[in-house]
Coordinates of N, CA and C in Angstrom, one line a residue:
M1 N 36.5 4.0 -32.6 CA 36.5 2.9 -31.7 C 37.5 2.8 -30.7
K2 N 37.4 2.4 -29.6 CA 38.2 2.2 -28.6 C 39.2 1.1 -29.0
S3 N 40.6 1.2 -28.7 CA 41.5 0.1 -28.9 C 41.5 -0.8 -27.9
R4 N 42.1 -1.9 -28.0 CA 42.0 -3.0 -27.1 C 42.7 -2.6 -25.9
G5 N 42.0 -2.8 -24.6 CA 42.6 -2.3 -23.4 C 41.9 -1.2 -23.0
E6 N 41.3 -0.4 -23.7 CA 40.6 0.8 -23.4 C 39.3 0.6 -22.9
F7 N 38.8 1.3 -21.9 CA 37.4 1.1 -21.6 C 36.5 2.3 -21.8
F8 N 35.2 2.0 -21.8 CA 34.3 3.2 -22.1 C 34.1 3.9 -20.7
T9 N 34.2 5.3 -20.9 CA 34.0 6.0 -19.5 C 32.4 6.4 -19.6
Q10 N 32.0 6.9 -18.4 CA 30.7 7.2 -18.3 C 30.1 8.2 -19.1
S11 N 31.1 9.1 -19.5 CA 30.7 10.2 -20.6 C 30.4 9.5 -22.1
D12 N 31.4 8.4 -22.3 CA 31.2 7.6 -23.5 C 29.7 7.0 -23.5
I13 N 29.3 6.4 -22.4 CA 28.1 5.6 -22.2 C 26.8 6.8 -22.5
R14 N 27.1 7.8 -21.9 CA 26.1 8.9 -22.0 C 26.0 9.1 -23.4
N15 N 27.1 9.4 -24.1 CA 27.1 9.7 -25.5 C 26.4 8.6 -26.5
L16 N 26.8 7.3 -26.1 CA 26.2 6.2 -26.8 C 24.6 6.1 -26.7
C17 N 24.2 6.2 -25.4 CA 22.9 6.0 -25.2 C 22.0 7.3 -24.8
G18 N 22.5 8.3 -24.7 CA 21.8 9.6 -24.5 C 20.7 9.9 -25.4
L19 N 20.8 9.5 -26.6 CA 19.7 9.8 -27.5 C 18.4 8.9 -27.3
F20 N 18.6 7.8 -26.7 CA 17.5 7.0 -26.4 C 17.0 7.0 -25.0
F21 N 17.8 7.0 -24.0 CA 17.4 7.1 -22.6 C 18.2 8.0 -21.9
L22 N 17.7 9.0 -21.5 CA 18.4 10.1 -20.9 C 18.5 9.9 -19.4
S23 N 19.5 10.3 -18.7 CA 19.8 10.0 -17.3 C 18.5 10.4 -16.6
G24 N 18.0 9.6 -15.7 CA 16.9 9.8 -14.9 C 15.6 9.3 -15.8
S25 N 15.7 8.6 -16.9 CA 14.5 8.0 -17.5 C 13.9 7.1 -16.8
R26 N 12.5 7.1 -17.0 CA 11.6 6.2 -16.2 C 11.4 5.0 -16.9
F27 N 11.5 3.8 -16.2 CA 11.3 2.4 -16.9 C 10.1 1.8 -16.3
T28 N 9.4 1.1 -17.0 CA 8.2 0.4 -16.5 C 8.8 -0.9 -15.6
I29 N 8.0 -1.5 -14.8 CA 8.3 -2.7 -14.1 C 8.6 -3.9 -15.1
G30 N 9.6 -4.6 -14.8 CA 10.2 -5.6 -15.8 C 11.5 -5.3 -16.4
V31 N 11.7 -6.1 -17.4 CA 13.0 -5.9 -18.0 C 13.0 -5.1 -19.3
T32 N 13.9 -4.0 -19.4 CA 14.0 -3.2 -20.6 C 15.3 -3.3 -21.1
V33 N 15.4 -3.6 -22.3 CA 16.8 -3.8 -23.1 C 17.2 -2.5 -23.6
V34 N 18.3 -1.7 -23.2 CA 18.8 -0.6 -23.6 C 19.8 -0.8 -24.8
E35 N 19.5 -0.5 -26.0 CA 20.6 -0.7 -26.9 C 21.2 0.6 -27.5
C36 N 22.5 0.6 -27.4 CA 23.3 1.9 -27.7 C 24.1 1.7 -28.8
S37 N 24.3 2.8 -29.5 CA 25.3 2.7 -30.8 C 25.9 4.2 -31.0
S38 N 27.0 4.2 -31.6 CA 27.6 5.4 -31.8 C 28.6 5.2 -33.0
T39 N 28.9 6.3 -33.8 CA 29.7 6.2 -34.8 C 30.7 7.4 -34.8
D40 N 32.0 7.4 -34.6 CA 33.0 8.6 -34.5 C 33.1 9.2 -36.1
S41 N 34.0 10.3 -36.0 CA 34.1 11.0 -37.2 C 34.9 10.3 -38.4
R42 N 35.5 9.1 -38.0 CA 36.3 8.3 -38.8 C 35.5 7.0 -39.3
G43 N 34.2 6.9 -39.0 CA 33.3 5.9 -39.4 C 33.5 4.6 -38.6
N44 N 34.2 4.7 -37.4 CA 34.2 3.6 -36.5 C 32.9 3.6 -35.7
A45 N 32.3 2.4 -35.7 CA 31.0 2.3 -35.1 C 31.2 1.3 -33.9
V46 N 30.4 1.5 -32.9 CA 30.3 0.5 -31.7 C 28.8 0.4 -31.4
T47 N 28.5 -0.7 -30.9 CA 27.2 -1.0 -30.3 C 27.1 -1.8 -29.0
G48 N 26.2 -1.6 -28.4 CA 26.2 -2.5 -27.3 C 24.8 -2.4 -26.7
S49 N 24.5 -3.2 -25.5 CA 23.1 -3.2 -25.1 C 23.4 -3.7 -23.6
F50 N 22.3 -3.3 -22.8 CA 22.4 -3.8 -21.2 C 20.8 -3.9 -20.9
N51 N 20.6 -4.5 -19.9 CA 19.3 -4.7 -19.4 C 19.1 -3.7 -18.1
V52 N 18.0 -3.2 -18.0 CA 17.4 -2.4 -17.0 C 16.2 -3.3 -16.3
T53 N 16.5 -3.7 -15.1 CA 15.4 -4.5 -14.4 C 14.8 -3.7 -13.3
V54 N 13.5 -3.5 -13.4 CA 12.9 -2.6 -12.4 C 11.9 -3.8 -11.7
R55 N 11.9 -3.8 -10.5 CA 11.1 -4.6 -9.6 C 10.2 -3.8 -8.6
D56 N 9.0 -4.2 -8.4 CA 8.1 -3.7 -7.3 C 8.5 -4.3 -6.0
V57 N 9.0 -3.6 -5.1 CA 9.5 -4.3 -3.9 C 8.9 -3.4 -2.6
S58 N 8.1 -2.5 -3.0 CA 7.3 -1.8 -1.9 C 5.9 -2.5 -1.5
A59 N 5.6 -2.7 -0.4 CA 4.5 -3.2 0.3 C 3.2 -2.3 0.3
P60 N 2.0 -2.8 0.2 CA 0.9 -2.0 0.1 C 0.8 -1.3 1.5
L61 N 0.1 -0.1 1.4 CA 0.0 0.7 2.8 C -1.6 0.4 3.2
L62 N -1.8 -0.2 4.5 CA -3.0 -0.3 4.9 C -3.4 0.7 6.0
T63 N -4.6 1.3 6.1 CA -5.0 2.2 6.9 C -6.4 1.8 7.4
Y64 N -6.5 2.1 8.9 CA -7.9 2.1 9.4 C -8.0 3.3 10.2
D65 N -9.0 4.1 9.7 CA -9.3 5.3 10.3 C -10.8 5.6 11.1
G66 N -11.2 4.3 11.4 CA -12.5 4.2 11.9 C -12.4 4.4 13.4
P67 N -13.7 4.1 14.1 CA -13.6 4.4 15.6 C -12.9 3.1 16.3
S68 N -12.5 3.4 17.5 CA -11.8 2.4 18.3 C -12.9 1.7 19.2
E69 N -14.0 2.4 19.5 CA -14.9 1.8 20.4 C -16.4 1.5 19.7
F70 N -16.9 0.5 20.1 CA -18.3 0.2 19.6 C -19.2 -0.2 20.6
E71 N -20.5 0.2 20.6 CA -21.4 -0.2 21.6 C -22.2 -1.3 20.9
V72 N -22.6 -2.3 21.7 CA -23.5 -3.4 21.3 C -24.8 -3.5 22.3
G73 N -25.7 -3.9 22.0 CA -27.0 -4.1 22.9 C -27.2 -5.3 23.4
S74 N -26.1 -6.3 23.5 CA -26.1 -7.6 24.3 C -24.9 -7.7 25.1
P75 N -25.1 -8.1 26.3 CA -24.0 -8.5 27.1 C -23.0 -9.5 26.5
S76 N -23.5 -10.3 25.6 CA -22.5 -11.3 25.1 C -21.9 -10.8 23.8
G77 N -22.1 -9.7 23.4 CA -21.3 -8.9 22.3 C -22.4 -8.8 21.0
G78 N -21.6 -8.6 20.0 CA -22.5 -8.3 18.6 C -21.7 -8.1 17.6
P79 N -22.2 -8.1 16.3 CA -21.4 -7.8 15.1 C -20.6 -6.3 15.2
V80 N -19.6 -6.1 14.6 CA -18.9 -5.0 14.6 C -18.5 -4.7 13.1
E81 N -18.7 -3.5 12.6 CA -18.5 -3.2 11.2 C -17.4 -2.1 11.2
Y82 N -16.4 -2.6 10.4 CA -15.2 -1.6 10.3 C -14.7 -1.8 8.8
S83 N -13.9 -0.8 8.3 CA -13.5 -0.8 7.0 C -11.9 -0.4 7.1
V84 N -11.1 -1.2 6.5 CA -9.7 -1.1 6.2 C -9.4 -0.8 4.7
V85 N -8.6 0.2 4.4 CA -8.2 0.6 2.9 C -6.8 0.2 2.8
A86 N -6.5 -0.7 1.7 CA -5.2 -0.9 1.2 C -4.8 -0.4 0.0
I87 N -3.7 0.5 -0.1 CA -3.2 1.1 -1.4 C -1.9 0.7 -1.6
D88 N -1.7 0.2 -3.0 CA -0.5 -0.2 -3.5 C 0.1 0.9 -4.3
D89 N 1.4 1.2 -4.6 CA 1.8 2.2 -5.4 C 1.7 1.8 -6.8
V90 N 1.8 0.4 -7.2 CA 1.5 0.1 -8.4 C 0.3 -0.5 -8.9
D91 N -0.3 -1.0 -8.0 CA -1.8 -1.8 -8.2 C -3.0 -1.0 -7.8
G92 N -2.6 0.1 -7.2 CA -3.8 1.0 -6.7 C -4.5 0.4 -5.5
E93 N -5.9 0.5 -5.4 CA -6.5 -0.1 -4.2 C -6.6 -1.5 -4.5
I94 N -6.3 -2.3 -3.3 CA -6.4 -3.7 -3.4 C -7.2 -4.2 -2.0
T95 N -7.6 -5.4 -2.1 CA -8.4 -6.0 -1.0 C -7.5 -6.4 0.2
A96 N -8.0 -6.1 1.3 CA -7.3 -6.4 2.6 C -8.2 -7.4 3.2
T97 N -7.5 -8.5 3.9 CA -8.1 -9.6 4.6 C -7.8 -9.2 6.1
C98 N -9.0 -9.3 6.9 CA -8.7 -9.0 8.3 C -9.3 -10.3 9.2
E99 N -8.6 -10.5 10.3 CA -8.8 -11.3 11.4 C -9.1 -10.8 12.7
P100 N -10.2 -10.7 13.2 CA -11.5 -11.1 12.9 C -12.0 -10.4 11.8
A101 N -12.7 -10.9 11.0 CA -13.4 -10.4 9.7 C -14.3 -9.1 10.0
N102 N -14.5 -8.3 9.1 CA -15.5 -7.2 9.2 C -16.8 -7.9 9.4
G103 N -17.6 -7.4 10.4 CA -19.0 -7.9 10.5 C -19.1 -9.0 11.4
S104 N -17.9 -9.5 12.0 CA -17.9 -10.6 12.9 C -18.5 -10.3 14.2
A105 N -19.0 -11.3 14.9 CA -19.4 -11.1 16.3 C -18.2 -11.1 17.3
F106 N -18.2 -9.8 18.0 CA -17.1 -9.6 18.9 C -17.7 -9.7 20.3
S107 N -17.0 -10.3 21.2 CA -17.5 -10.4 22.6 C -17.2 -9.0 23.2
V108 N -17.8 -8.6 24.4 CA -17.4 -7.4 25.1 C -16.1 -7.4 25.5
G109 N -15.3 -6.5 25.3 CA -13.9 -6.4 25.6 C -13.2 -5.7 24.7
T110 N -11.8 -5.8 24.8 CA -10.8 -5.3 23.9 C -10.3 -6.5 23.0
H111 N -10.3 -6.2 21.5 CA -9.9 -7.1 20.6 C -8.9 -6.4 19.5
T112 N -7.8 -7.3 19.3 CA -6.9 -6.9 18.3 C -7.2 -7.4 17.0
V113 N -7.4 -6.5 16.0 CA -7.7 -7.0 14.6 C -6.3 -6.8 13.8
T114 N -6.1 -7.7 13.0 CA -4.8 -7.8 12.2 C -5.2 -7.9 10.8
C115 N -4.9 -7.0 9.8 CA -5.1 -7.0 8.4 C -3.9 -7.1 7.7
S116 N -4.0 -7.7 6.5 CA -2.9 -7.8 5.6 C -3.4 -7.7 4.1
A117 N -2.5 -7.2 3.1 CA -2.8 -7.3 1.6 C -1.6 -7.6 1.1
T118 N -1.9 -8.3 -0.1 CA -0.9 -8.7 -0.9 C -0.8 -8.2 -2.2
D119 N 0.1 -7.5 -2.8 CA 0.0 -7.0 -4.3 C 0.3 -7.9 -5.3
A120 N 0.3 -7.5 -6.4 CA 0.5 -8.6 -7.6 C 1.8 -9.1 -7.7
F121 N 2.8 -8.4 -7.1 CA 4.3 -8.8 -7.0 C 4.7 -9.6 -5.8
G122 N 3.6 -9.9 -4.9 CA 3.9 -10.7 -3.7 C 4.2 -9.9 -2.6
N123 N 4.2 -8.7 -2.5 CA 4.6 -7.7 -1.5 C 3.5 -7.7 -0.5
V124 N 3.8 -7.8 0.8 CA 2.8 -7.8 1.9 C 2.9 -6.6 2.8
G125 N 1.6 -5.9 3.0 CA 1.4 -5.0 3.9 C 0.6 -5.3 5.0
S126 N 0.8 -4.8 6.1 CA -0.3 -5.2 7.3 C -0.6 -4.0 8.3
V127 N -1.5 -4.2 9.0 CA -1.8 -3.1 10.0 C -2.5 -3.9 11.2
E128 N -2.4 -3.4 12.4 CA -3.0 -3.8 13.7 C -3.8 -2.8 14.4
F129 N -4.9 -3.0 14.7 CA -5.5 -1.9 15.6 C -6.5 -2.6 16.7
D130 N -6.8 -2.0 17.8 CA -7.7 -2.6 18.8 C -9.1 -1.9 18.6
I131 N -10.0 -2.8 18.9 CA -11.3 -2.4 18.9 C -11.8 -2.8 20.3
V132 N -12.6 -1.8 20.9 CA -13.2 -1.8 22.4 C -14.6 -2.1 22.1
V133 N -15.2 -3.2 22.5 CA -16.7 -3.4 22.4 C -17.3 -3.2 23.9
R134 N -18.2 -2.3 24.0 CA -18.8 -2.1 25.3 C -20.5 -2.4 25.2
Y135 N -20.9 -3.0 26.2 CA -22.3 -3.4 26.3 C -23.1 -2.1 26.8
V136 N -24.0 -1.6 26.1 CA -25.0 -0.5 26.5 C -26.4 -1.2 26.5
D137 N -27.0 -1.1 27.7 CA -28.4 -1.5 28.0 C -29.2 -0.4 27.3
L138 N -29.7 -0.9 25.9 CA -30.6 0.0 25.2 C -31.8 0.4 26.0
V139 N -32.5 -0.5 26.7 CA -33.8 -0.1 27.3 C -33.5 0.9 28.5
A140 N -32.5 0.8 29.2 CA -32.1 1.8 30.1 C -31.7 3.1 29.5
A141 N -31.0 3.0 28.5 CA -30.6 4.3 27.8 C -31.7 4.8 27.2
A142 N -32.7 4.2 26.7 CA -33.8 4.8 26.1 C -34.8 5.4 27.2
E143 N -34.9 4.7 28.3 CA -35.7 5.4 29.5 C -35.2 6.5 30.0
G144 N -33.7 6.5 30.0 CA -33.0 7.7 30.5 C -33.2 8.9 29.5
A145 N -33.3 8.6 28.4 CA -33.4 9.6 27.3 C -34.8 10.1 27.3
I146 N -35.8 9.3 27.7 CA -37.2 9.9 27.7 C -37.3 10.7 29.0
D147 N -36.7 10.1 30.2 CA -36.8 11.1 31.2 C -36.1 12.5 31.2
D148 N -35.0 12.4 30.4 CA -34.3 13.6 30.2 C -35.2 14.7 29.3
H149 N -35.9 14.2 28.4 CA -36.7 14.9 27.5 C -38.1 15.4 28.2
F150 N -38.5 14.4 28.9 CA -39.9 14.5 29.6 C -39.9 14.2 31.0
P151 N -39.2 15.2 31.9 CA -39.1 14.8 33.2 C -40.4 14.8 34.0
D152 N -41.5 15.5 33.7 CA -42.6 15.7 34.5 C -43.7 14.6 34.2
I153 N -43.3 13.5 33.2 CA -44.3 12.7 32.9 C -44.4 11.6 34.0
W154 N -43.5 11.3 34.7 CA -43.4 10.1 35.6 C -43.6 10.7 36.9

């Protein structure tokens, strides 16, 4: 046992706790109590413990890999469908909330969509992307397609 005024060295701690938790050990999220004990050749024993606290501080990663341009058949716009994926290192896939929401009616023009997701530990991740909505006259487009395929009909 160390005499009064002596301190345990890093090597001593390794000897005390090395049988239970090796350097580089992985701990789960939360508090783990590490208990250590050792007895020297003269029978002197020492015990001790300390807490290891692991917290999730990483935000979820959100990605949008869809198209940036959408065509609608009305000059006033229309619904746009898109998908955002949110992955968290601890929770796995989680739900993202977007504004404007998936399936909302978008007017013709450029719109910024903002999405966020919060994991079980309150970490927030977000992503922003632009969606361009263009009006396509479907009747004119269909007539043009017919003319391209059957030029001698008219």
